[in-house]
mmCIF file of C-alpha atoms and ligand atoms in Angstrom:
data_model
loop_
_atom_site.group_PDB
_atom_site.id
_atom_site.type_symbol
_atom_site.label_atom_id
_atom_site.label_comp_id
_atom_site.label_asym_id
_atom_site.label_seq_id
_atom_site.Cartn_x
_atom_site.Cartn_y
_atom_site.Cartn_z
ATOM 1 C CA MET A 1 -3.887 27.327 4.699
ATOM 2 C CA GLU A 2 -5.136 23.833 5.534
ATOM 3 C CA LYS A 3 -6.026 24.622 9.143
ATOM 4 C CA LYS A 4 -8.399 21.714 9.807
ATOM 5 C CA MET A 5 -6.159 19.126 8.252
ATOM 6 C CA GLU A 6 -4.192 17.917 11.219
ATOM 7 C CA ALA A 7 -7.101 17.477 13.605
ATOM 8 C CA GLY A 8 -9.188 15.894 10.869
ATOM 9 C CA GLU A 9 -6.617 13.508 9.528
ATOM 10 C CA TYR A 10 -7.663 10.547 11.667
ATOM 11 C CA HIS A 11 -11.360 10.948 10.871
ATOM 12 C CA SER A 12 -11.612 8.535 8.017
ATOM 13 C CA LYS A 13 -15.178 8.837 6.777
ATOM 14 C CA ASP A 14 -15.773 12.368 5.446
ATOM 15 C CA PHE A 15 -16.804 10.724 2.149
ATOM 16 C CA ASP A 16 -16.903 7.274 0.579
ATOM 17 C CA TRP A 17 -13.925 6.335 -1.566
ATOM 18 C CA GLU A 18 -16.390 5.438 -4.375
ATOM 19 C CA PHE A 19 -17.220 9.151 -4.574
ATOM 20 C CA VAL A 20 -13.726 10.093 -5.853
ATOM 21 C CA LYS A 21 -13.528 6.885 -7.884
ATOM 22 C CA ASN A 22 -16.670 7.922 -9.790
ATOM 23 C CA ILE A 23 -15.349 11.425 -10.416
ATOM 24 C CA VAL A 24 -11.995 10.181 -11.722
ATOM 25 C CA GLU A 25 -13.326 7.319 -13.803
ATOM 26 C CA ASN A 26 -15.886 9.547 -15.538
ATOM 27 C CA ASP A 27 -13.613 12.492 -16.313
ATOM 28 C CA PRO A 28 -11.821 12.053 -19.680
ATOM 29 C CA SER A 29 -9.198 14.633 -18.698
ATOM 30 C CA LEU A 30 -8.060 12.236 -15.931
ATOM 31 C CA SER A 31 -8.007 9.096 -18.070
ATOM 32 C CA HIS A 32 -4.178 8.910 -18.038
ATOM 33 C CA HIS A 33 -4.401 7.878 -14.359
ATOM 34 C CA LEU A 34 -6.450 4.793 -15.168
ATOM 35 C CA HIS A 35 -4.333 2.771 -17.528
ATOM 36 C CA HIS A 36 -0.914 1.261 -17.551
ATOM 37 C CA ASN A 37 1.176 2.696 -20.376
ATOM 38 C CA PRO A 38 3.874 0.102 -21.198
ATOM 39 C CA GLN A 39 6.061 2.868 -22.650
ATOM 40 C CA HIS A 40 6.492 4.314 -19.185
ATOM 41 C CA ASP A 41 9.866 3.357 -17.886
ATOM 42 C CA SER A 42 10.206 3.038 -14.141
ATOM 43 C CA HIS A 43 13.567 1.256 -14.440
ATOM 44 C CA LYS A 44 15.505 4.453 -14.812
ATOM 45 C CA TYR A 45 14.394 5.414 -11.295
ATOM 46 C CA GLN A 46 16.174 2.517 -9.633
ATOM 47 C CA GLN A 47 18.627 4.939 -7.980
ATOM 48 C CA HIS A 48 15.825 6.566 -6.074
ATOM 49 C CA SER A 49 17.773 7.577 -2.931
ATOM 50 C CA GLN A 50 19.732 10.550 -4.310
ATOM 51 C CA PRO A 51 16.630 12.698 -4.953
ATOM 52 C CA TRP A 52 15.657 12.185 -1.307
ATOM 53 C CA GLN A 53 19.149 13.172 -0.163
ATOM 54 C CA ASP A 54 18.815 16.362 -2.256
ATOM 55 C CA PHE A 55 15.302 16.929 -0.931
ATOM 56 C CA HIS A 56 16.415 16.775 2.702
ATOM 57 C CA SER A 57 19.440 19.024 1.977
ATOM 58 C CA ARG A 58 17.153 21.627 0.422
ATOM 59 C CA HIS A 59 14.689 21.529 3.324
ATOM 60 C CA SER A 60 17.120 22.092 6.155
ATOM 61 C CA SER A 61 15.375 25.078 7.746
ATOM 62 C CA GLY A 62 12.887 23.011 9.747
ATOM 63 C CA LYS A 63 9.966 24.878 8.115
ATOM 64 C CA PHE A 64 8.911 21.761 6.259
ATOM 65 C CA PHE A 65 8.576 19.751 9.476
ATOM 66 C CA LYS A 66 5.053 18.863 10.602
ATOM 67 C CA GLU A 67 4.470 16.522 13.517
ATOM 68 C CA ARG A 68 1.920 13.772 12.824
ATOM 69 C CA ARG A 69 -0.044 14.299 16.014
ATOM 70 C CA TYR A 70 -2.839 12.005 14.848
ATOM 71 C CA LEU A 71 -0.568 8.937 14.824
ATOM 72 C CA LEU A 72 -1.111 7.872 18.431
ATOM 73 C CA LYS A 73 -4.871 8.105 17.844
ATOM 74 C CA GLU A 74 -4.556 5.952 14.730
ATOM 75 C CA PHE A 75 -2.312 3.462 16.469
ATOM 76 C CA PRO A 76 -3.214 3.436 20.195
ATOM 77 C CA GLU A 77 -1.098 0.324 20.791
ATOM 78 C CA LEU A 78 1.894 2.664 20.692
ATOM 79 C CA VAL A 79 0.663 4.169 23.950
ATOM 80 C CA SER A 80 -0.588 1.024 25.669
ATOM 81 C CA CYS A 81 2.423 -1.161 24.815
ATOM 82 C CA GLU A 82 4.553 -2.974 27.364
ATOM 83 C CA GLU A 83 7.595 -1.394 28.928
ATOM 84 C CA ASN A 84 10.837 -1.768 26.933
ATOM 85 C CA SER A 85 9.044 -2.206 23.629
ATOM 86 C CA LYS A 86 11.121 -1.489 20.549
ATOM 87 C CA LEU A 87 9.985 0.254 17.395
ATOM 88 C CA LEU A 88 11.633 0.715 14.021
ATOM 89 C CA GLU A 89 10.486 3.715 11.947
ATOM 90 C CA VAL A 90 11.481 3.030 8.343
ATOM 91 C CA GLY A 91 12.115 6.118 6.212
ATOM 92 C CA CYS A 92 12.035 8.594 9.096
ATOM 93 C CA GLY A 93 12.355 11.714 6.904
ATOM 94 C CA ASN A 94 12.580 14.755 9.164
ATOM 95 C CA GLY A 95 11.077 13.020 12.178
ATOM 96 C CA SER A 96 7.341 13.719 11.699
ATOM 97 C CA THR A 97 6.476 10.215 12.903
ATOM 98 C CA VAL A 98 9.171 9.530 15.502
ATOM 99 C CA ILE A 99 8.626 12.760 17.438
ATOM 100 C CA PRO A 100 4.979 12.169 18.449
ATOM 101 C CA ILE A 101 5.905 8.587 19.358
ATOM 102 C CA LEU A 102 8.846 9.661 21.516
ATOM 103 C CA ARG A 103 6.668 12.303 23.150
ATOM 104 C CA GLY A 104 3.664 10.075 23.779
ATOM 105 C CA SER A 105 5.124 6.648 24.499
ATOM 106 C CA LYS A 106 7.592 6.546 27.316
ATOM 107 C CA ASN A 107 7.759 2.741 27.132
ATOM 108 C CA ILE A 108 9.248 2.606 23.644
ATOM 109 C CA THR A 109 12.797 2.759 22.382
ATOM 110 C CA VAL A 110 12.697 4.153 18.865
ATOM 111 C CA TYR A 111 15.097 3.087 16.119
ATOM 112 C CA ALA A 112 14.837 5.077 12.905
ATOM 113 C CA CYS A 113 16.412 4.640 9.508
ATOM 114 C CA ASP A 114 16.387 6.437 6.209
ATOM 115 C CA CYS A 115 18.230 5.980 2.914
ATOM 116 C CA SER A 116 19.253 9.639 3.179
ATOM 117 C CA SER A 117 21.905 10.630 5.729
ATOM 118 C CA GLU A 118 20.592 14.215 5.488
ATOM 119 C CA ALA A 119 17.184 12.982 6.689
ATOM 120 C CA LEU A 120 18.816 11.554 9.812
ATOM 121 C CA VAL A 121 20.395 14.945 10.526
ATOM 122 C CA ARG A 122 17.010 16.682 10.068
ATOM 123 C CA THR A 123 15.335 14.182 12.422
ATOM 124 C CA LYS A 124 17.943 14.733 15.119
ATOM 125 C CA GLU A 125 17.664 18.534 14.785
ATOM 126 C CA ASN A 126 13.877 18.376 15.062
ATOM 127 C CA ILE A 127 14.029 16.076 18.088
ATOM 128 C CA ASP A 128 16.486 18.443 19.791
ATOM 129 C CA ARG A 129 14.175 21.359 18.991
ATOM 130 C CA SER A 130 10.932 19.627 20.037
ATOM 131 C CA ILE A 131 11.740 17.328 22.958
ATOM 132 C CA ALA A 132 15.329 18.159 23.927
ATOM 133 C CA THR A 133 17.345 15.232 25.243
ATOM 134 C CA VAL A 134 16.124 11.720 24.645
ATOM 135 C CA ASP A 135 18.057 8.581 25.414
ATOM 136 C CA ASN A 136 15.589 6.201 23.787
ATOM 137 C CA PHE A 137 16.274 7.185 20.167
ATOM 138 C CA HIS A 138 18.852 5.723 17.736
ATOM 139 C CA SER A 139 19.168 6.239 13.983
ATOM 140 C CA PHE A 140 21.056 4.656 11.106
ATOM 141 C CA CYS A 141 21.305 4.925 7.340
ATOM 142 C CA CYS A 142 19.773 2.084 5.306
ATOM 143 C CA ASP A 143 17.996 1.574 1.994
ATOM 144 C CA PHE A 144 15.619 -1.198 3.046
ATOM 145 C CA SER A 145 14.586 -1.910 -0.552
ATOM 146 C CA SER A 146 18.051 -3.098 -1.503
ATOM 147 C CA SER A 147 19.866 -3.993 1.776
ATOM 148 C CA GLN A 148 19.171 -5.910 4.945
ATOM 149 C CA PHE A 149 18.654 -4.018 8.161
ATOM 150 C CA PRO A 150 21.864 -4.193 10.217
ATOM 151 C CA ASN A 151 22.752 -7.313 12.129
ATOM 152 C CA TRP A 152 22.618 -5.518 15.488
ATOM 153 C CA LEU A 153 18.869 -4.962 14.930
ATOM 154 C CA ALA A 154 18.129 -8.638 14.337
ATOM 155 C CA CYS A 155 20.994 -11.039 13.703
ATOM 156 C CA ASN A 156 20.596 -14.148 11.536
ATOM 157 C CA HIS A 157 20.058 -16.266 14.641
ATOM 158 C CA CYS A 158 17.127 -14.043 15.728
ATOM 159 C CA ARG A 159 15.693 -13.921 12.212
ATOM 160 C CA ASP A 160 15.743 -17.739 12.101
ATOM 161 C CA ASN A 161 14.347 -17.928 15.618
ATOM 162 C CA PHE A 162 11.431 -15.675 14.667
ATOM 163 C CA MET A 163 10.646 -18.056 11.832
ATOM 164 C CA GLY A 164 10.605 -20.990 14.280
ATOM 165 C CA LYS A 165 13.779 -22.547 12.844
ATOM 166 C CA HIS A 166 15.563 -22.893 16.199
ATOM 167 C CA SER A 167 12.653 -23.194 18.619
ATOM 168 C CA GLY A 168 11.195 -26.126 16.711
ATOM 169 C CA GLY A 169 7.701 -24.704 16.773
ATOM 170 C CA SER A 170 5.490 -21.689 16.380
ATOM 171 C CA LYS A 171 5.139 -20.748 20.040
ATOM 172 C CA GLY A 172 6.592 -17.379 19.222
ATOM 173 C CA VAL A 173 8.937 -15.087 21.065
ATOM 174 C CA ASP A 174 7.669 -12.956 23.901
ATOM 175 C CA ILE A 175 8.278 -9.267 24.303
ATOM 176 C CA LYS A 176 11.175 -9.798 26.709
ATOM 177 C CA TYR A 177 13.011 -11.897 24.121
ATOM 178 C CA LYS A 178 16.773 -11.374 24.198
ATOM 179 C CA CYS A 179 19.278 -12.554 21.632
ATOM 180 C CA SER A 180 21.238 -15.384 23.190
ATOM 181 C CA LEU A 181 24.150 -15.434 20.727
ATOM 182 C CA ASN A 182 25.178 -11.892 20.063
ATOM 183 C CA GLU A 183 25.451 -9.356 22.884
ATOM 184 C CA HIS A 184 25.278 -6.457 20.393
ATOM 185 C CA CYS A 185 22.000 -7.620 18.855
ATOM 186 C CA ILE A 186 18.850 -5.973 20.252
ATOM 187 C CA GLY A 187 16.791 -9.031 19.268
ATOM 188 C CA GLY A 188 14.342 -7.536 16.747
ATOM 189 C CA VAL A 189 11.494 -5.090 17.247
ATOM 190 C CA ASP A 190 7.888 -5.144 18.444
ATOM 191 C CA PHE A 191 6.664 -2.508 15.973
ATOM 192 C CA VAL A 192 7.621 -1.331 12.520
ATOM 193 C CA THR A 193 6.153 1.931 11.231
ATOM 194 C CA LEU A 194 5.948 2.565 7.485
ATOM 195 C CA VAL A 195 4.429 6.012 7.187
ATOM 196 C CA PHE A 196 4.491 7.551 3.694
ATOM 197 C CA THR A 197 7.675 5.599 2.946
ATOM 198 C CA LEU A 198 6.573 2.590 0.891
ATOM 199 C CA SER A 199 5.071 4.907 -1.759
ATOM 200 C CA ALA A 200 8.587 6.322 -2.271
ATOM 201 C CA VAL A 201 10.055 2.895 -3.114
ATOM 202 C CA PRO A 202 10.040 1.681 -6.759
ATOM 203 C CA LYS A 203 7.018 -0.630 -7.145
ATOM 204 C CA GLU A 204 8.985 -3.722 -8.150
ATOM 205 C CA ARG A 205 11.135 -3.432 -5.010
ATOM 206 C CA MET A 206 8.221 -3.206 -2.584
ATOM 207 C CA PRO A 207 7.841 -6.992 -1.985
ATOM 208 C CA ARG A 208 11.490 -7.311 -0.965
ATOM 209 C CA ALA A 209 11.281 -4.209 1.242
ATOM 210 C CA ILE A 210 8.223 -5.523 3.096
ATOM 211 C CA LYS A 211 9.836 -8.947 3.597
ATOM 212 C CA GLU A 212 12.773 -7.174 5.226
ATOM 213 C CA CYS A 213 10.399 -5.471 7.684
ATOM 214 C CA PHE A 214 8.794 -8.850 8.374
ATOM 215 C CA ALA A 215 12.199 -10.427 9.057
ATOM 216 C CA VAL A 216 13.117 -8.052 11.909
ATOM 217 C CA LEU A 217 9.726 -8.116 13.653
ATOM 218 C CA LYS A 218 9.297 -10.413 16.621
ATOM 219 C CA PRO A 219 6.447 -12.909 16.310
ATOM 220 C CA GLY A 220 3.248 -11.143 17.350
ATOM 221 C CA GLY A 221 4.789 -7.806 16.346
ATOM 222 C CA LEU A 222 2.816 -5.198 14.409
ATOM 223 C CA LEU A 223 3.557 -3.293 11.251
ATOM 224 C CA LEU A 224 1.736 0.045 11.253
ATOM 225 C CA PHE A 225 1.122 1.453 7.791
ATOM 226 C CA ARG A 226 -0.120 4.758 6.438
ATOM 227 C CA ASP A 227 0.383 6.007 2.905
ATOM 228 C CA TYR A 228 -1.172 7.632 -0.154
ATOM 229 C CA GLY A 229 -4.438 6.106 -1.384
ATOM 230 C CA LEU A 230 -5.641 5.669 -4.931
ATOM 231 C CA TYR A 231 -7.196 8.864 -6.367
ATOM 232 C CA ASP A 232 -5.830 11.064 -3.603
ATOM 233 C CA MET A 233 -5.876 14.680 -4.776
ATOM 234 C CA THR A 234 -2.073 14.740 -5.071
ATOM 235 C CA MET A 235 -2.221 11.843 -7.580
ATOM 236 C CA LEU A 236 -4.665 13.696 -9.803
ATOM 237 C CA ARG A 237 -2.345 16.705 -9.970
ATOM 238 C CA PHE A 238 0.382 14.738 -11.802
ATOM 239 C CA GLU A 239 0.683 15.509 -15.522
ATOM 240 C CA PRO A 240 0.639 12.497 -17.890
ATOM 241 C CA GLU A 241 4.426 12.705 -18.506
ATOM 242 C CA LYS A 242 5.075 12.278 -14.771
ATOM 243 C CA CYS A 243 3.498 8.843 -14.833
ATOM 244 C CA ILE A 244 6.294 6.230 -14.887
ATOM 245 C CA GLY A 245 4.198 3.115 -14.264
ATOM 246 C CA PHE A 246 0.717 2.057 -13.267
ATOM 247 C CA ARG A 247 -0.249 4.387 -10.366
ATOM 248 C CA GLU A 248 3.434 5.347 -10.072
ATOM 249 C CA TYR A 249 4.684 8.913 -10.587
ATOM 250 C CA VAL A 250 7.869 10.946 -10.417
ATOM 251 C CA ARG A 251 7.829 14.444 -8.914
ATOM 252 C CA SER A 252 9.803 17.256 -10.527
ATOM 253 C CA ASP A 253 12.544 16.795 -7.892
ATOM 254 C CA GLY A 254 12.988 13.122 -8.889
ATOM 255 C CA THR A 255 11.306 11.536 -5.843
ATOM 256 C CA LEU A 256 8.757 8.782 -6.514
ATOM 257 C CA SER A 257 5.174 8.421 -5.374
ATOM 258 C CA TYR A 258 2.934 5.387 -5.697
ATOM 259 C CA PHE A 259 -0.803 5.470 -4.880
ATOM 260 C CA PHE A 260 -2.220 2.345 -3.218
ATOM 261 C CA CYS A 261 -5.588 0.654 -3.525
ATOM 262 C CA LEU A 262 -6.563 -1.649 -0.672
ATOM 263 C CA ASP A 263 -6.121 -4.825 -2.750
ATOM 264 C CA THR A 264 -2.537 -3.935 -3.627
ATOM 265 C CA VAL A 265 -1.658 -3.264 0.014
ATOM 266 C CA ARG A 266 -3.383 -6.467 1.116
ATOM 267 C CA ARG A 267 -1.514 -8.539 -1.464
ATOM 268 C CA LEU A 268 1.884 -6.994 -0.724
ATOM 269 C CA PHE A 269 1.647 -7.611 3.018
ATOM 270 C CA THR A 270 -0.006 -11.023 3.021
ATOM 271 C CA ASP A 271 2.452 -12.282 0.375
ATOM 272 C CA ALA A 272 5.247 -11.288 2.768
ATOM 273 C CA GLY A 273 3.648 -13.429 5.510
ATOM 274 C CA PHE A 274 1.660 -10.825 7.451
ATOM 275 C CA ILE A 275 -1.856 -11.240 8.828
ATOM 276 C CA GLU A 276 -4.227 -8.363 8.076
ATOM 277 C CA VAL A 277 -5.575 -6.765 11.260
ATOM 278 C CA GLU A 278 -6.961 -3.480 9.919
ATOM 279 C CA LEU A 279 -7.063 -2.074 6.402
ATOM 280 C CA GLU A 280 -9.162 0.829 5.202
ATOM 281 C CA ASN A 281 -9.199 4.010 3.184
ATOM 282 C CA CYS A 282 -9.176 7.235 5.161
ATOM 283 C CA CYS A 283 -11.153 9.771 3.144
ATOM 284 C CA VAL A 284 -10.841 13.295 4.464
ATOM 285 C CA LYS A 285 -12.360 16.465 3.071
ATOM 286 C CA ALA A 286 -9.929 19.277 3.792
ATOM 287 C CA VAL A 287 -10.513 22.923 3.019
ATOM 288 C CA ASN A 288 -7.845 25.148 1.601
ATOM 289 C CA ARG A 289 -9.110 28.388 3.103
ATOM 290 C CA ARG A 290 -6.795 30.639 1.109
ATOM 291 C CA LYS A 291 -7.966 29.280 -2.225
ATOM 292 C CA GLY A 292 -11.464 28.409 -0.986
ATOM 293 C CA LYS A 293 -11.073 24.913 -2.430
ATOM 294 C CA ILE A 294 -12.185 21.550 -1.115
ATOM 295 C CA MET A 295 -9.494 18.907 -1.272
ATOM 296 C CA TYR A 296 -10.401 15.245 -1.307
ATOM 297 C CA ARG A 297 -7.600 13.422 0.461
ATOM 298 C CA VAL A 298 -7.323 9.632 0.424
ATOM 299 C CA TRP A 299 -4.893 7.742 2.610
ATOM 300 C CA VAL A 300 -4.586 4.053 3.374
ATOM 301 C CA HIS A 301 -4.474 2.961 7.001
ATOM 302 C CA GLY A 302 -3.252 -0.541 7.734
ATOM 303 C CA LYS A 303 -2.198 -2.705 10.628
ATOM 304 C CA PHE A 304 -0.532 -6.052 9.949
ATOM 305 C CA GLN A 305 0.709 -8.675 12.364
ATOM 306 C CA LYS A 306 3.429 -11.286 12.265
ATOM 307 C CA ALA A 307 1.869 -14.489 13.584
ATOM 308 C CA PHE A 308 2.886 -15.862 16.981
HETATM 309 C C1 SAM B 1 7.579 11.124 2.615
HETATM 310 S S1 SAM B 1 8.939 10.800 3.626
HETATM 311 C C2 SAM B 1 8.147 10.129 5.056
HETATM 312 C C3 SAM B 1 8.900 10.433 6.319
HETATM 313 C C4 SAM B 1 8.289 9.940 7.625
HETATM 314 N N1 SAM B 1 8.051 8.539 7.669
HETATM 315 C C5 SAM B 1 7.041 10.711 7.986
HETATM 316 O O1 SAM B 1 6.177 10.146 8.616
HETATM 317 O O2 SAM B 1 6.959 11.885 7.653
HETATM 318 C C6 SAM B 1 9.665 9.337 2.903
HETATM 319 C C7 SAM B 1 11.038 9.051 3.472
HETATM 320 O O3 SAM B 1 11.413 7.750 3.064
HETATM 321 C C8 SAM B 1 12.785 7.765 2.757
HETATM 322 N N2 SAM B 1 13.021 6.643 1.847
HETATM 323 C C9 SAM B 1 12.636 6.515 0.555
HETATM 324 N N3 SAM B 1 13.029 5.324 0.056
HETATM 325 C C10 SAM B 1 13.679 4.692 1.069
HETATM 326 C C11 SAM B 1 14.339 3.430 1.156
HETATM 327 N N4 SAM B 1 14.377 2.599 0.121
HETATM 328 N N5 SAM B 1 14.915 3.070 2.324
HETATM 329 C C12 SAM B 1 14.858 3.922 3.387
HETATM 330 N N6 SAM B 1 14.265 5.137 3.357
HETATM 331 C C13 SAM B 1 13.667 5.516 2.204
HETATM 332 C C14 SAM B 1 13.030 9.145 2.140
HETATM 333 O O4 SAM B 1 14.374 9.553 2.223
HETATM 334 C C15 SAM B 1 12.109 10.014 2.977
HETATM 335 O O5 SAM B 1 12.799 10.566 4.047
#
């Protein structure tokens, strides 16, 4: 099918984003993607976790699993990081992101969460199948758009410390930081990965969700972001009635998908306190060999840092 896709996914300049923008903005049959229709009601999708639970129950065979091999090329700091680094993968799905990280970065302990308990089962099955035993992987259930990450990940003392409330300054916390109050607290993480997860969160909950990621990162820590970009081919396939908000869609199985422009991503992350390190569209021309069709894929790649 899409044979070249995986190798090509980290090449970001097959075409300029303006190329798809021009096509979409000049095609009347696509005009429903351009405007906000106030009649669209995204509020009824507030309970967005159940469709994901159903999704992961339906896809239990492992066939749906595809390792994101390009991730370590996109984010080389995951390979060069210091020993005993900690990473939180938010919305781990079936493990497509955690598995290449566990395989390629021996220095990292990976924590993974998802709002679906079925997803956690899928991830564990795929790890067992792909890498066998690992002792540097831990998972837990959490909807980060409506709840805090657990206290053992970063207790209130650590969260305050990261904001400079206890240390009396902005010197930051180094990588060997340990929580001094709570022996069960791991003391926050050095990396957060948000890979095709934020687009699944209702738009109005995104600011809160990103702030939660910010709160558990150590100062100097990085948030690594990849998600659907505006005018990606999969956006243009949605029928008008699937549009539930501006650039926000619901699939037939009830899961949500938002499509990001760079300005929206920039605003969401900087409003939460992050510093922009990298932010760009990845525009990849993939060929569906079976159908002989060219597919214009647009993803957003971002790297954001919590200040020291
Ligand atoms: C498209 S999958 C991405 C999975 C994975 N990050 C990857 O790289 O393939 C999105 C995942 O986010 C999870 N998810 C959606 N909303 C969430 C939320 N509010 N809190 C935690 N996980 C969420 C879904 O259950 C799903 O497993």
